Short mmCIF file of C-alpha atoms in Angstrom, two decimals:
data_model
loop_
_atom_site.label_atom_id
_atom_site.label_comp_id
_atom_site.label_asym_id
_atom_site.label_seq_id
_atom_site.Cartn_x
_atom_site.Cartn_y
_atom_site.Cartn_z
CA MET A 18 0.00 0.00 0.00
CA LEU A 19 1.35 3.43 -0.98
CA PHE A 20 0.28 4.97 2.34
CA GLN A 21 2.62 2.62 4.20
CA GLN A 22 5.64 4.14 2.43
CA PHE A 23 5.42 7.23 4.67
CA ASP A 24 7.30 7.23 7.97
CA GLN A 25 5.87 10.50 9.31
CA LEU A 26 2.53 12.14 8.65
CA LEU A 27 1.51 15.77 9.01
CA PHE A 28 -2.28 15.87 8.69
CA LEU A 29 -3.92 19.27 8.30
CA ALA A 30 -7.66 19.90 8.48
CA ARG A 31 -9.46 22.78 6.79
CA GLY A 32 -7.81 26.11 7.50
CA GLY A 33 -4.39 24.53 7.88
CA LYS A 34 -5.09 23.27 11.40
CA THR A 35 -2.95 20.40 12.59
CA VAL A 36 -4.88 17.31 13.67
CA TYR A 37 -1.96 14.87 13.72
CA PHE A 38 1.80 14.96 13.37
CA GLY A 39 3.79 11.85 14.08
CA PRO A 40 4.76 8.38 12.92
CA VAL A 41 2.38 6.28 10.85
CA GLY A 42 3.56 2.99 12.30
CA GLU A 43 3.46 -0.50 10.88
CA ASN A 44 0.12 -1.07 9.15
CA SER A 45 -0.80 2.47 10.32
CA SER A 46 -1.04 1.16 13.88
CA THR A 47 0.45 4.23 15.61
CA MET A 48 -1.79 6.68 13.80
CA LEU A 49 -4.92 4.56 14.29
CA GLU A 50 -4.17 4.14 17.98
CA TYR A 51 -4.00 7.93 18.40
CA PHE A 52 -7.38 8.60 16.80
CA GLU A 53 -9.13 5.64 18.44
CA SER A 54 -7.81 6.60 21.88
CA ASN A 55 -9.12 10.14 21.43
CA GLY A 56 -12.74 9.39 20.67
CA ALA A 57 -12.78 8.06 17.11
CA ARG A 58 -14.58 4.89 16.18
CA LYS A 59 -12.47 1.78 15.71
CA CYS A 60 -11.07 1.22 12.24
CA ALA A 61 -12.33 -2.03 10.75
CA ASP A 62 -9.82 -4.53 9.43
CA THR A 63 -11.28 -4.19 5.95
CA GLU A 64 -11.04 -0.38 5.90
CA ASN A 65 -8.33 1.64 4.22
CA PRO A 66 -6.57 3.59 7.03
CA ALA A 67 -6.15 6.66 4.82
CA GLU A 68 -9.85 6.77 3.95
CA TYR A 69 -10.77 6.07 7.58
CA MET A 70 -8.65 9.00 8.76
CA LEU A 71 -10.14 11.38 6.19
CA GLY A 72 -13.64 10.31 7.13
CA ILE A 73 -13.37 10.93 10.85
CA VAL A 74 -11.51 14.24 10.50
CA ASN A 75 -13.93 15.57 7.88
CA ALA A 76 -16.72 14.84 10.34
CA GLY A 77 -15.26 17.71 12.37
CA LYS A 78 -15.58 16.32 15.92
CA ASN A 79 -14.91 13.13 17.83
CA ASP A 80 -17.46 11.08 19.76
CA LYS A 81 -17.08 13.45 22.73
CA GLY A 82 -17.94 16.50 20.63
CA GLN A 83 -14.40 17.86 20.66
CA ASP A 84 -12.83 19.45 17.61
CA TRP A 85 -9.88 17.40 16.34
CA PHE A 86 -7.65 20.47 16.32
CA ASP A 87 -8.35 21.04 20.03
CA VAL A 88 -7.79 17.36 20.70
CA TRP A 89 -4.37 17.59 19.10
CA LYS A 90 -3.34 20.69 21.06
CA GLN A 91 -4.19 18.95 24.35
CA SER A 92 -2.58 15.62 23.48
CA ASN A 93 0.69 14.22 24.77
CA GLU A 94 1.85 13.80 21.17
CA SER A 95 1.55 17.55 20.59
CA THR A 96 3.51 18.25 23.76
CA GLN A 97 6.27 15.92 22.62
CA VAL A 98 6.45 17.64 19.24
CA GLN A 99 6.70 21.08 20.85
CA THR A 100 9.42 19.84 23.19
CA GLU A 101 11.40 18.48 20.27
CA LEU A 102 11.04 21.75 18.36
CA GLU A 103 12.31 23.74 21.33
CA ARG A 104 15.29 21.41 21.64
CA ILE A 105 16.15 21.89 17.97
CA HIS A 106 15.85 25.68 18.27
CA LYS A 107 18.17 25.75 21.28
CA GLU A 108 20.66 23.48 19.55
CA LYS A 109 20.73 25.62 16.42
CA ALA A 110 21.01 28.81 18.44
CA THR A 111 24.40 27.70 19.77
CA GLU A 112 25.77 26.93 16.29
CA PRO A 113 27.62 29.59 14.24
CA SER A 114 25.40 31.35 11.74
CA GLY A 115 27.71 30.62 8.81
CA VAL A 116 27.66 34.24 7.61
CA ASP A 117 31.40 34.63 8.05
CA ASP A 118 32.13 31.15 6.71
CA PRO A 119 30.48 30.56 3.32
CA SER A 120 31.15 26.85 3.55
CA GLN A 121 28.83 26.66 6.56
CA GLY A 122 26.04 28.62 4.94
CA HIS A 123 22.91 27.31 3.27
CA SER A 124 23.20 25.98 -0.25
CA GLU A 125 20.84 26.97 -3.04
CA PHE A 126 19.91 23.31 -3.44
CA ALA A 127 19.09 20.65 -0.89
CA MET A 128 21.61 18.12 -2.21
CA PRO A 129 25.35 18.47 -2.98
CA PHE A 130 26.29 19.09 -6.59
CA TRP A 131 27.85 15.66 -7.23
CA PHE A 132 24.80 13.95 -5.77
CA GLN A 133 22.65 16.00 -8.15
CA ILE A 134 24.73 14.84 -11.11
CA THR A 135 24.48 11.16 -10.17
CA GLN A 136 20.75 11.29 -9.56
CA VAL A 137 19.91 13.35 -12.64
CA THR A 138 22.14 11.17 -14.81
CA TYR A 139 20.41 8.05 -13.49
CA ARG A 140 17.02 9.58 -14.22
CA VAL A 141 17.96 10.58 -17.77
CA PHE A 142 19.25 7.04 -18.35
CA GLN A 143 15.84 5.79 -17.28
CA GLN A 144 14.14 8.18 -19.67
CA TYR A 145 16.33 6.99 -22.54
CA TRP A 146 15.59 3.38 -21.62
CA ARG A 147 11.91 4.21 -22.00
CA MET A 148 12.53 5.60 -25.51
CA PRO A 149 13.64 2.49 -27.42
CA ALA A 150 12.56 4.02 -30.72
CA TYR A 151 15.09 6.83 -30.28
CA ILE A 152 17.93 4.48 -29.36
CA LEU A 153 17.15 2.00 -32.14
CA ALA A 154 16.87 4.82 -34.68
CA LYS A 155 20.30 6.07 -33.64
CA TRP A 156 21.91 2.65 -33.88
CA GLY A 157 19.99 1.85 -37.06
CA LEU A 158 21.42 4.99 -38.65
CA GLY A 159 24.93 3.78 -37.88
CA ILE A 160 24.35 0.23 -39.14
CA VAL A 161 22.49 1.13 -42.33
CA SER A 162 24.88 3.97 -43.21
CA GLY A 163 27.90 1.79 -42.48
CA LEU A 164 26.61 -1.05 -44.65
CA PHE A 165 25.62 1.30 -47.47
CA ILE A 166 28.99 3.05 -47.52
CA GLY A 167 30.93 -0.15 -46.92
CA PHE A 168 29.40 -2.01 -49.82
CA SER A 169 29.42 1.07 -52.05
CA PHE A 170 33.22 1.08 -51.71
CA TYR A 171 33.51 -2.66 -51.23
CA GLY A 172 36.94 -4.24 -51.48
CA ALA A 173 38.99 -1.13 -52.19
CA LYS A 174 41.83 -2.18 -54.44
CA THR A 175 45.52 -1.47 -53.90
CA SER A 176 45.71 0.80 -56.94
CA LEU A 177 45.83 4.59 -56.87
CA GLN A 178 42.08 4.61 -57.38
CA GLY A 179 41.73 2.19 -54.48
CA MET A 180 43.46 4.63 -52.13
CA GLN A 181 41.11 7.39 -53.18
CA THR A 182 38.22 4.99 -52.64
CA VAL A 183 39.24 4.50 -49.00
CA ILE A 184 39.53 8.25 -48.41
CA TYR A 185 36.19 9.00 -50.06
CA SER A 186 34.54 6.29 -47.97
CA LEU A 187 35.71 8.21 -44.89
CA PHE A 188 34.34 11.38 -46.42
CA MET A 189 30.97 9.67 -46.75
CA ILE A 190 31.05 8.45 -43.14
CA CYS A 191 31.25 12.10 -42.11
CA THR A 192 27.89 12.75 -43.77
CA ILE A 193 26.19 10.76 -40.98
CA PHE A 194 27.04 13.66 -38.70
CA SER A 195 24.20 15.95 -39.75
CA SER A 196 21.49 13.27 -39.53
CA LEU A 197 22.69 12.25 -36.08
CA SER A 198 22.48 15.84 -34.87
CA GLN A 199 18.90 16.08 -36.14
CA GLN A 200 18.03 13.06 -33.99
CA ILE A 201 19.60 14.38 -30.80
CA MET A 202 18.25 17.94 -30.80
CA PRO A 203 14.50 17.26 -30.33
CA VAL A 204 15.23 14.98 -27.37
CA PHE A 205 17.39 17.61 -25.70
CA VAL A 206 14.81 20.36 -26.30
CA SER A 207 12.14 18.17 -24.70
CA GLN A 208 14.35 17.53 -21.67
CA ARG A 209 15.19 21.22 -21.39
CA SER A 210 11.55 22.29 -21.56
CA LEU A 211 10.69 19.91 -18.74
CA TYR A 212 13.58 21.15 -16.62
CA GLU A 213 12.96 24.85 -17.17
CA GLY A 214 9.20 24.57 -16.79
CA ARG A 215 9.06 22.46 -13.65
CA GLU A 216 12.35 21.59 -12.00
CA ARG A 217 14.42 24.76 -12.22
CA PRO A 218 11.69 26.98 -10.68
CA SER A 219 11.33 24.51 -7.80
CA LYS A 220 15.12 24.42 -7.25
CA SER A 221 15.17 20.65 -7.63
CA TYR A 222 18.71 20.65 -8.99
CA SER A 223 21.24 22.89 -10.70
CA TRP A 224 21.23 23.71 -14.40
CA LYS A 225 24.84 22.51 -14.50
CA ALA A 226 23.75 19.06 -13.30
CA PHE A 227 21.04 19.02 -15.96
CA LEU A 228 23.45 19.89 -18.76
CA ILE A 229 26.22 17.54 -17.65
CA ALA A 230 23.79 14.65 -17.23
CA ASN A 231 22.41 15.06 -20.74
CA VAL A 232 25.92 15.11 -22.20
CA ILE A 233 27.04 12.07 -20.19
CA VAL A 234 24.00 9.95 -21.01
CA GLU A 235 24.56 10.25 -24.76
CA ILE A 236 28.15 8.96 -24.56
CA PRO A 237 27.48 5.21 -23.95
CA PHE A 238 25.00 5.14 -26.82
CA MET A 239 27.53 6.92 -29.03
CA VAL A 240 30.14 4.32 -28.11
CA VAL A 241 27.80 1.52 -29.18
CA MET A 242 26.95 3.41 -32.37
CA GLY A 243 30.64 3.81 -33.14
CA ILE A 244 31.20 0.06 -32.72
CA LEU A 245 28.22 -0.81 -34.93
CA THR A 246 29.24 1.62 -37.66
CA TYR A 247 32.83 0.38 -37.54
CA ALA A 248 31.76 -3.25 -37.89
CA SER A 249 29.36 -2.41 -40.74
CA TYR A 250 31.80 -0.29 -42.72
CA PHE A 251 35.43 -1.10 -42.01
CA TYR A 252 35.79 -4.75 -43.01
CA ALA A 253 33.79 -4.30 -46.21
CA VAL A 254 36.15 -1.59 -47.47
CA VAL A 255 39.55 -2.51 -46.02
CA GLY A 256 39.29 -6.21 -45.26
CA VAL A 257 40.91 -7.69 -42.15
CA PRO A 258 44.21 -5.93 -41.37
CA ASP A 259 46.35 -6.38 -38.26
CA SER A 260 44.80 -5.97 -34.81
CA THR A 261 46.57 -2.66 -34.13
CA THR A 262 44.98 -1.09 -37.19
CA GLN A 263 41.56 -2.48 -36.28
CA GLY A 264 41.77 -1.17 -32.71
CA THR A 265 42.96 2.29 -33.75
CA VAL A 266 40.22 2.67 -36.36
CA LEU A 267 37.62 1.55 -33.81
CA LEU A 268 38.77 4.25 -31.39
CA PHE A 269 38.50 6.87 -34.12
CA CYS A 270 34.97 5.71 -34.96
CA ILE A 271 33.91 5.99 -31.33
CA VAL A 272 35.44 9.43 -30.82
CA PHE A 273 33.74 10.66 -34.01
CA PHE A 274 30.26 9.94 -32.66
CA ILE A 275 31.06 11.31 -29.21
CA TYR A 276 32.20 14.49 -30.93
CA ALA A 277 28.96 14.61 -32.93
CA SER A 278 26.92 14.35 -29.73
CA THR A 279 28.79 17.09 -27.86
CA PHE A 280 28.79 19.33 -30.93
CA THR A 281 25.01 19.04 -31.10
CA HIS A 282 24.69 19.97 -27.43
CA MET A 283 26.99 22.93 -28.00
CA VAL A 284 24.74 24.29 -30.75
CA ILE A 285 21.33 23.58 -29.20
CA ALA A 286 22.21 24.58 -25.61
CA GLY A 287 21.55 28.28 -26.05
CA LEU A 288 19.13 28.28 -28.99
CA PRO A 289 15.35 28.32 -28.59
CA ASP A 290 14.39 25.33 -30.74
CA GLU A 291 15.72 22.57 -32.95
CA THR A 292 14.67 24.34 -36.16
CA THR A 293 17.04 27.23 -35.53
CA ALA A 294 19.77 24.91 -34.30
CA SER A 295 19.43 22.71 -37.40
CA ALA A 296 20.30 25.63 -39.65
CA VAL A 297 23.42 26.35 -37.59
CA VAL A 298 24.46 22.68 -37.55
CA VAL A 299 24.07 22.34 -41.32
CA LEU A 300 26.12 25.48 -41.96
CA LEU A 301 28.98 24.54 -39.65
CA PHE A 302 28.93 20.93 -40.83
CA ALA A 303 29.05 21.94 -44.50
CA MET A 304 31.99 24.28 -43.96
CA SER A 305 33.90 21.72 -41.90
CA LEU A 306 33.35 18.97 -44.46
CA THR A 307 34.08 21.11 -47.52
CA PHE A 308 37.45 22.29 -46.25
CA CYS A 309 38.67 19.09 -44.57
CA GLY A 310 41.23 18.39 -47.32
CA VAL A 311 39.44 15.61 -49.21
CA MET A 312 37.85 17.64 -51.99
CA GLN A 313 40.98 19.77 -52.34
CA PRO A 314 44.38 19.23 -50.72
CA PRO A 315 45.45 22.04 -48.38
CA SER A 316 48.00 23.27 -50.92
CA ALA A 317 45.18 23.99 -53.39
CA LEU A 318 42.99 25.93 -50.96
CA PRO A 319 42.82 29.74 -51.22
CA GLY A 320 44.88 31.55 -48.61
CA PHE A 321 41.96 32.58 -46.41
CA TRP A 322 40.24 29.18 -46.40
CA ILE A 323 43.30 27.37 -45.12
CA PHE A 324 41.99 28.60 -41.77
CA MET A 325 38.91 26.39 -42.15
CA TYR A 326 41.12 23.44 -43.02
CA ARG A 327 43.01 23.85 -39.76
CA VAL A 328 39.97 24.29 -37.50
CA SER A 329 37.83 21.59 -39.10
CA PRO A 330 37.62 18.50 -36.85
CA PHE A 331 37.09 16.35 -39.93
CA THR A 332 40.61 17.27 -41.07
CA TYR A 333 42.07 15.46 -38.09
CA TRP A 334 39.56 12.63 -38.02
CA ILE A 335 39.97 11.73 -41.69
CA GLY A 336 43.73 12.21 -41.34
CA GLY A 337 43.89 9.77 -38.44
CA MET A 338 41.59 7.23 -40.09
CA ALA A 339 43.22 7.34 -43.54
CA GLY A 340 46.74 7.35 -42.14
CA THR A 341 45.96 4.24 -40.08
CA GLN A 342 44.05 2.32 -42.75
CA LEU A 343 46.52 2.95 -45.58
CA HIS A 344 49.80 2.81 -43.67
CA ASN A 345 52.40 0.64 -45.44
CA ARG A 346 49.80 -0.47 -47.96
CA GLN A 347 51.58 -1.64 -51.09
CA VAL A 348 50.42 0.18 -54.22
CA VAL A 349 49.80 -1.89 -57.34
CA CYS A 350 48.99 0.46 -60.19
CA SER A 351 46.36 -0.60 -62.65
CA THR A 352 47.19 -0.60 -66.35
CA ALA A 353 45.53 2.78 -66.79
CA GLU A 354 47.63 4.26 -63.98
CA LEU A 355 51.01 3.07 -65.30
CA SER A 356 53.36 5.32 -67.21
CA ILE A 357 54.53 3.32 -70.24
CA PHE A 358 57.43 4.52 -72.41
CA ASN A 359 60.54 3.29 -74.17
CA PRO A 360 64.10 3.86 -72.88
CA PRO A 361 66.92 5.14 -75.14
CA SER A 362 68.38 2.58 -77.49
CA GLY A 363 70.86 0.27 -75.83
CA GLN A 364 69.59 0.84 -72.27
CA THR A 365 67.28 -1.17 -70.09
CA CYS A 366 64.41 0.43 -68.23
CA GLY A 367 66.30 -0.01 -64.95
CA GLU A 368 69.43 1.69 -66.24
CA TYR A 369 67.46 4.57 -67.70
CA LEU A 370 65.26 5.28 -64.65
CA MET A 371 67.53 4.27 -61.76
CA LYS A 372 68.41 7.82 -60.67
CA TYR A 373 64.86 9.09 -61.17
CA VAL A 374 63.26 6.30 -59.13
CA THR A 375 65.82 6.80 -56.37
CA ALA A 376 65.03 10.52 -56.17
CA ALA A 377 61.28 10.58 -56.89
CA GLY A 378 60.23 7.20 -55.52
CA GLY A 379 57.74 4.89 -57.10
CA GLN A 380 58.40 1.51 -58.63
CA LEU A 381 59.59 0.19 -61.95
CA LEU A 382 57.82 -3.04 -62.75
CA ASN A 383 60.11 -4.33 -65.53
CA PRO A 384 63.66 -3.00 -64.95
CA GLU A 385 65.23 -5.55 -67.32
CA ALA A 386 63.02 -4.65 -70.28
CA THR A 387 64.42 -2.64 -73.19
CA SER A 388 61.00 -1.33 -74.28
CA ASP A 389 57.60 -0.49 -72.83
CA CYS A 390 58.88 0.47 -69.36
CA ASN A 391 56.06 0.19 -66.79
CA TYR A 392 56.46 2.81 -64.10
CA CYS A 393 54.10 3.34 -61.13
CA SER A 394 54.51 6.69 -59.41
CA LEU A 395 53.92 5.28 -55.92
CA GLU A 396 55.26 2.35 -53.99
CA VAL A 397 53.28 2.60 -50.75
CA ALA A 398 50.12 4.51 -49.90
CA ASP A 399 51.94 6.71 -47.37
CA GLN A 400 53.60 8.53 -50.28
CA TYR A 401 50.20 9.56 -51.59
CA LEU A 402 48.94 10.58 -48.16
CA ILE A 403 51.85 12.95 -47.64
CA THR A 404 50.64 15.03 -50.59
CA ALA A 405 47.31 15.44 -48.76
CA GLY A 406 48.97 16.44 -45.49
CA ILE A 407 48.24 13.07 -43.86
CA SER A 408 50.85 11.12 -41.94
CA TYR A 409 50.61 7.85 -40.03
CA SER A 410 52.83 9.30 -37.30
CA ASP A 411 50.17 11.96 -36.57
CA ARG A 412 47.41 9.46 -35.78
CA TRP A 413 47.56 9.83 -31.97
CA ARG A 414 47.99 13.57 -32.23
CA ASN A 415 44.82 13.66 -34.33
CA PHE A 416 43.05 11.42 -31.82
CA GLY A 417 43.99 13.80 -29.01
CA ILE A 418 42.83 16.81 -31.02
CA MET A 419 39.42 15.17 -31.43
CA TRP A 420 39.15 14.91 -27.65
CA ALA A 421 40.18 18.56 -27.39
CA PHE A 422 37.28 19.42 -29.72
CA ILE A 423 34.96 17.39 -27.47
CA GLY A 424 36.13 19.31 -24.41
CA PHE A 425 35.67 22.59 -26.27
CA ASN A 426 32.11 21.60 -27.24
CA ILE A 427 31.18 20.86 -23.62
CA PHE A 428 32.71 24.13 -22.42
CA VAL A 429 30.90 26.22 -25.03
CA ALA A 430 27.62 24.38 -24.39
CA THR A 431 27.87 25.24 -20.70
CA LEU A 432 28.82 28.84 -21.43
CA MET A 433 26.04 29.37 -23.96
CA TYR A 434 23.39 27.84 -21.72
CA TYR A 435 24.45 30.12 -18.88
CA LEU A 436 24.63 33.29 -20.97
CA VAL A 437 21.38 32.73 -22.86
CA ARG A 438 19.11 30.78 -20.51
CA VAL A 439 20.41 31.38 -16.97
CA LYS A 440 21.94 34.85 -16.85
CA ARG A 441 19.36 37.61 -16.60
CA TRP A 442 20.41 40.53 -18.76
CA SER A 443 18.97 43.99 -18.19
CA SER A 444 19.31 46.89 -20.60
CA ALA A 445 21.14 48.90 -17.94
CA ASP A 446 23.70 46.13 -17.39
CA MET A 447 24.28 45.74 -21.12
CA LYS A 448 24.67 49.49 -21.59
CA GLU A 449 27.15 49.67 -18.74
CA SER A 450 29.16 46.78 -20.19
CA VAL A 451 29.30 48.46 -23.59
CA MET A 452 30.35 51.78 -22.08
CA LYS A 453 33.24 50.09 -20.30
CA LEU A 454 34.54 48.87 -23.64
CA ILE A 455 34.59 52.37 -25.17
CA PRO A 456 37.81 54.29 -24.37
CA GLY A 457 37.22 57.54 -22.53
CA LYS A 458 33.65 56.62 -21.55
CA LYS A 459 32.54 55.97 -18.01
CA SER A 460 29.38 54.40 -16.74
CA LYS A 461 27.07 56.32 -14.46
CA ALA A 462 28.20 54.15 -11.59
CA GLY A 463 31.76 55.37 -12.04
CA ASN A 464 30.87 59.11 -12.18
#
C-alpha cells in the first residue's frame, strides 16, 4: 500500500489546522491508535486507514464532541512535538550562523552538486531506456549507413584509385554527422523544456547538473553506435588488417560519434528550438566537411580558407583514419595508372630510370626490359597521403585533437546555456558593459 511508504505524517484539516503529526507505524497502527484513543470509532480490518482517517476528521468532531484540532493541542503527542522543536531551536542557536564562513552557509539546493549529477544522470538514463525508438533509430542509422557506404566502396583495391576509394569512404562516413544531430536535438529540447518549466523553478537541482547529465548519457550510446558503424563499414572496405589497425580505427569511430553528440549539445544549448539549431548545424557541418582536405588538398585551398582546413575537426579525423588504414599499404597500379614509355636505345628500363626512381620514388615493374617500361609513381600509400597532409605518425595527435574538440564543445555548451538561458540581462547592465569597452567613456556608476 502506498500509504505505508510514509514514515511520518503531518495531517492538516481545513484552514491549515494540525490534527496529527507523528509516525504512521506499521500497518498504520500508531496513527490509528492515536485517533481511536481520542474518541474516534475503531477502524475495521477491511477499511483503508487513509480513507478512515479522512472520514473521521472531515466529520469535524470526535465522539465526545471535541474538535480534532483542540484534541491535538491537548494531546501528549503535541507536547512531545513542541518539546522536540524547542530542543532543535536551542541546539541551532548555539551553532555559528555561517555568515562569516560561506562553507557553513545554506546551499541553493538541498543536495550536494555531485549527488545532483548522479541522480539526474540516473534519471535521464531511465528516460532513454523508455525511448527504445530513439535508441534504435540512432543505432539503425549507424548500421544502415555503415553497410551502405561499406558495400558502395567494397573491397577497395591497392591501386591509386583504391586509395582514393578509401579516403572517399571516410568522407561519406562524415555525412552521418548531420542526420545524427537532427536526432539528438529534439530529445534535448524536450528535456530542457521539462527542466525549465518544472524543476528549475522549484530548485530541484542545478542547471549545471542538468546539462552535464544530458551530455554524459549520450556517450554510452555513441560508443555503441561507433562500434556498430565500424563493424558495418570497415571490413567491407579494407578487409581484415592487423589488430593494431583495427583497434585504432575503432577508437577513431567511437570518438567521431562522441564528438557529434557534444557538438550538437553545444549548438542547441543556447538556442530556442531545434529548427534554428538545425540551420546552424548544417552550416557549420558543410563548412567543416568542404574544407577538410578531401575535396581539395590544403596546398590547393585559397589563402583565407586554409583557416577552415586547420579548424575543421574532420581534417584530423579523416587524417587519423586514412593514415591508419593505408599505412604501409603496397600500391599496385592498374594498367591505366602506369606510365609506359621506351628507354633510349641500348639501355634497359632499370638503367634509364635508376636515378629518377631513387630521387622521386615509385616503382619500376620491368627493370630488365628494353621497351615499354612500366612505371608506377607510388610504392606505398603513405607517399600519396603525404601530398594530402596526412601522416601515419600523426594518428595519436589527431586522436587527441578530437578529444580537445569534445572538451571545447562541452565548455561552449555550458557557457552558452548560462549566458542565454540562466543569466538575466537587463538593458542597464548591457549598456554599462558596452560603455566600459569604449575608451574615454565611463558608466554612471563610475561618475
